[in-house]
Coordinates of C-alpha atoms in Angstrom, one line a residue:
M28 CA 99.6 95.4 46.5
K29 CA 96.5 97.4 47.3
N30 CA 97.7 100.7 48.6
N31 CA 97.0 102.4 51.8
K32 CA 96.5 105.9 51.8
F33 CA 96.9 108.1 55.0
K34 CA 95.0 111.7 55.1
F35 CA 96.7 114.0 57.4
A36 CA 95.1 117.3 58.5
L37 CA 97.3 120.2 57.8
L38 CA 97.4 122.7 60.5
P39 CA 97.2 126.6 60.1
K40 CA 100.5 127.8 61.4
R41 CA 99.2 129.4 64.5
S42 CA 97.1 126.2 65.4
L43 CA 100.4 124.2 65.2
F44 CA 102.4 126.8 67.4
V45 CA 99.4 126.5 70.1
V46 CA 99.6 122.8 70.3
L47 CA 103.9 122.6 70.5
A48 CA 103.5 124.6 73.5
I49 CA 100.7 122.4 75.1
A50 CA 103.0 118.9 74.4
L51 CA 106.1 121.0 76.0
L52 CA 103.9 122.1 79.0
T53 CA 102.9 118.8 79.7
S54 CA 106.3 117.2 78.9
S55 CA 108.2 119.5 81.8
A56 CA 104.8 118.7 84.1
S57 CA 105.3 114.8 83.7
A58 CA 109.2 115.7 84.4
Q59 CA 108.5 117.4 87.5
E60 CA 106.5 115.0 88.7
T61 CA 108.6 112.5 87.7
K62 CA 111.0 114.1 90.0
K63 CA 109.0 115.1 93.2
V64 CA 108.6 111.7 93.3
S65 CA 111.8 110.1 92.4
K66 CA 113.2 112.8 95.6
D67 CA 110.5 111.8 98.1
I68 CA 112.5 108.1 98.4
P69 CA 112.0 106.5 100.6
V70 CA 108.6 105.5 99.5
F71 CA 107.6 104.7 103.9
T72 CA 109.3 106.3 106.4
Q73 CA 108.2 104.4 109.3
F74 CA 107.3 100.4 109.9
T75 CA 106.3 98.7 112.8
Y76 CA 107.4 95.0 114.2
Q77 CA 104.9 93.6 116.6
G78 CA 107.0 89.9 116.8
N79 CA 103.8 87.7 116.3
D80 CA 106.4 85.4 114.0
Q81 CA 104.9 81.9 113.5
I82 CA 107.4 80.3 115.5
Y83 CA 106.4 82.0 118.1
K84 CA 102.8 80.7 118.3
E85 CA 104.5 77.4 117.6
N86 CA 106.8 77.4 120.9
P87 CA 104.8 78.8 123.4
L88 CA 106.6 79.6 126.8
Q89 CA 106.4 77.3 129.7
P90 CA 106.2 79.4 133.3
D91 CA 110.2 79.4 134.0
E92 CA 111.1 80.0 130.0
F93 CA 111.9 83.0 127.6
Y94 CA 113.1 83.1 124.4
T95 CA 116.0 85.2 122.9
P96 CA 116.9 86.9 121.8
I97 CA 115.2 89.2 124.4
L98 CA 114.4 92.2 121.7
Q99 CA 112.5 90.7 119.0
G100 CA 113.2 92.8 115.9
C101 CA 116.6 95.3 114.9
Y102 CA 117.7 95.9 118.2
P103 CA 121.8 95.2 117.4
D104 CA 124.5 96.3 119.6
P105 CA 122.8 96.3 122.8
S106 CA 124.2 97.8 126.7
I107 CA 123.0 97.2 129.6
T108 CA 123.0 99.0 132.5
R109 CA 121.8 99.2 136.4
K110 CA 120.4 101.5 139.2
G111 CA 118.9 99.6 142.1
N112 CA 116.4 97.1 140.0
D113 CA 116.5 99.0 137.2
Y114 CA 117.5 98.0 134.3
Y115 CA 118.1 100.2 131.3
L116 CA 119.4 98.6 127.7
V117 CA 120.4 101.1 124.7
N118 CA 121.0 99.8 121.0
S119 CA 122.7 101.4 117.4
S120 CA 119.9 102.8 115.0
F121 CA 122.5 103.9 111.9
A122 CA 120.4 106.8 110.8
M123 CA 118.1 106.6 111.5
F124 CA 115.6 109.4 114.0
P125 CA 115.2 109.3 117.3
G126 CA 118.5 108.1 117.8
V127 CA 119.7 104.8 120.6
P128 CA 116.2 103.5 121.2
L129 CA 115.9 102.9 125.1
F130 CA 114.7 100.1 127.3
H131 CA 113.5 99.7 130.8
S132 CA 113.3 95.8 132.8
N133 CA 113.3 94.9 136.2
D134 CA 114.2 91.6 135.8
L135 CA 116.3 91.7 132.4
V136 CA 114.0 89.0 130.3
N137 CA 111.1 91.6 129.7
W138 CA 111.3 95.0 128.0
K139 CA 109.2 98.0 127.8
Q140 CA 110.7 100.9 125.3
I141 CA 110.3 104.2 127.2
G142 CA 111.7 106.0 124.2
H143 CA 115.2 107.7 123.0
V144 CA 118.4 108.7 124.1
L145 CA 119.0 111.7 120.7
D146 CA 115.5 112.9 119.9
R147 CA 116.0 116.2 119.3
T148 CA 117.4 117.7 116.1
T149 CA 120.7 119.2 118.7
Q150 CA 121.8 115.6 119.8
L151 CA 121.5 113.6 116.5
K152 CA 122.6 115.1 112.7
V153 CA 121.0 112.6 110.1
E154 CA 118.8 114.5 107.9
T155 CA 121.6 114.1 105.3
S156 CA 123.5 111.0 105.8
G157 CA 123.5 107.6 104.4
I158 CA 122.4 104.0 106.6
S159 CA 125.9 103.9 107.2
A160 CA 126.9 107.2 108.8
G161 CA 124.4 107.1 111.6
V162 CA 125.0 105.9 115.4
Y163 CA 127.1 102.8 116.1
A164 CA 127.3 100.7 119.2
P165 CA 126.1 103.4 122.3
D166 CA 127.4 102.6 125.5
I167 CA 125.5 103.0 128.9
K168 CA 127.3 103.5 132.1
Y169 CA 125.3 104.5 135.6
N170 CA 127.2 106.2 137.8
K171 CA 126.8 105.4 141.2
K172 CA 129.3 108.5 142.7
D173 CA 127.6 111.6 141.3
D174 CA 123.8 109.3 140.4
T175 CA 123.6 110.1 137.1
F176 CA 123.6 107.9 133.6
Y177 CA 125.9 108.4 130.8
M178 CA 125.5 107.4 126.9
I179 CA 129.0 107.4 124.3
T180 CA 128.6 106.8 121.4
T181 CA 130.2 107.4 117.7
Q182 CA 128.2 109.4 115.5
F183 CA 128.8 109.3 111.8
S184 CA 127.0 112.4 110.5
G185 CA 127.1 116.1 110.7
G186 CA 130.2 116.7 112.0
M187 CA 129.6 115.2 115.8
G188 CA 132.0 112.2 115.9
N189 CA 132.4 111.1 119.6
I190 CA 129.7 112.6 121.6
V191 CA 128.6 111.6 125.3
V192 CA 125.4 112.6 126.9
K193 CA 123.6 112.5 130.5
T194 CA 121.2 112.3 132.8
K195 CA 119.6 111.8 136.5
D196 CA 116.3 110.1 134.6
P197 CA 117.1 108.3 131.5
A198 CA 112.8 108.5 131.1
K199 CA 112.9 112.4 130.9
G200 CA 115.5 112.9 128.6
W201 CA 119.0 113.3 128.2
S202 CA 121.5 116.3 127.7
D203 CA 122.7 118.1 124.7
P204 CA 126.2 116.0 123.2
V205 CA 129.5 116.8 124.3
K206 CA 132.4 116.5 121.4
L207 CA 134.8 114.3 122.8
Q208 CA 138.3 115.3 121.4
F209 CA 139.4 111.7 120.2
S210 CA 139.1 110.3 117.0
G211 CA 138.4 105.6 116.3
I212 CA 134.9 104.2 116.7
D213 CA 133.0 102.2 119.2
P214 CA 134.0 104.0 122.8
S215 CA 132.9 102.4 126.0
L216 CA 133.0 104.2 129.3
F217 CA 134.9 102.9 132.0
L218 CA 133.3 103.7 135.6
R219 CA 136.3 104.4 138.4
I220 CA 136.0 104.9 142.0
T221 CA 135.7 108.6 141.5
A222 CA 133.0 110.5 139.5
K223 CA 135.7 110.8 136.7
L224 CA 135.3 109.5 133.6
T225 CA 137.4 107.7 131.5
W226 CA 136.3 105.9 128.4
C227 CA 138.8 103.8 125.8
T228 CA 137.9 103.6 122.0
T229 CA 139.2 101.6 119.1
M230 CA 141.6 103.3 116.7
R231 CA 144.3 103.1 114.3
P232 CA 147.6 102.4 116.3
P233 CA 150.2 104.8 116.1
K234 CA 152.9 103.9 113.3
V235 CA 156.0 102.1 115.0
R236 CA 159.2 101.6 113.4
H237 CA 160.5 98.2 112.8
N238 CA 164.7 97.4 112.9
T239 CA 165.0 95.4 110.0
K240 CA 168.7 95.2 109.6
G241 CA 170.3 92.1 110.3
T242 CA 173.0 91.5 113.1
G243 CA 175.5 89.6 111.6

């Protein structure tokens, strides 16, 4: 069997030290770069859904028809209110910022997004929250007694809890939130004949004691 001989070049101690130092610096830079890439996840921050699905091309609308759902895309938990001939619709936005997409329509079929209800950091604190800790099930109401729009929701982040905001014109910005002092989720506004607001919510029922003793 033929012996394979390998020749190694011997380096002076100083040269060996320089080589090791360069290797360590390269390794450190590579680790920092990897850490930087990991910190930047998710790799995209925005995407646009245009609704150009094949099903719409294959099923064109007739003059008296419309598609359902009326909003194509990720628009869960819709809530609608009305002022005269103007309809306004809001949706859950979870941990996305800005939050609570806001739509306008005059016929309940054709909708146009006109902004967001929660579009300032003083209103929405989701910068460190997970996808399950944002805004759920908003409820929008118009109160003709004080000519004001109200939106109530639960914000699972930033120590906000249940909040309510208001505006005279939905397209021109909303107030900073007022924190409501009750627990529970998915609150809804109930407008009475006065300008006073009442709300209901889903929460854990109080403990109820049951008499388990027999009677005879």
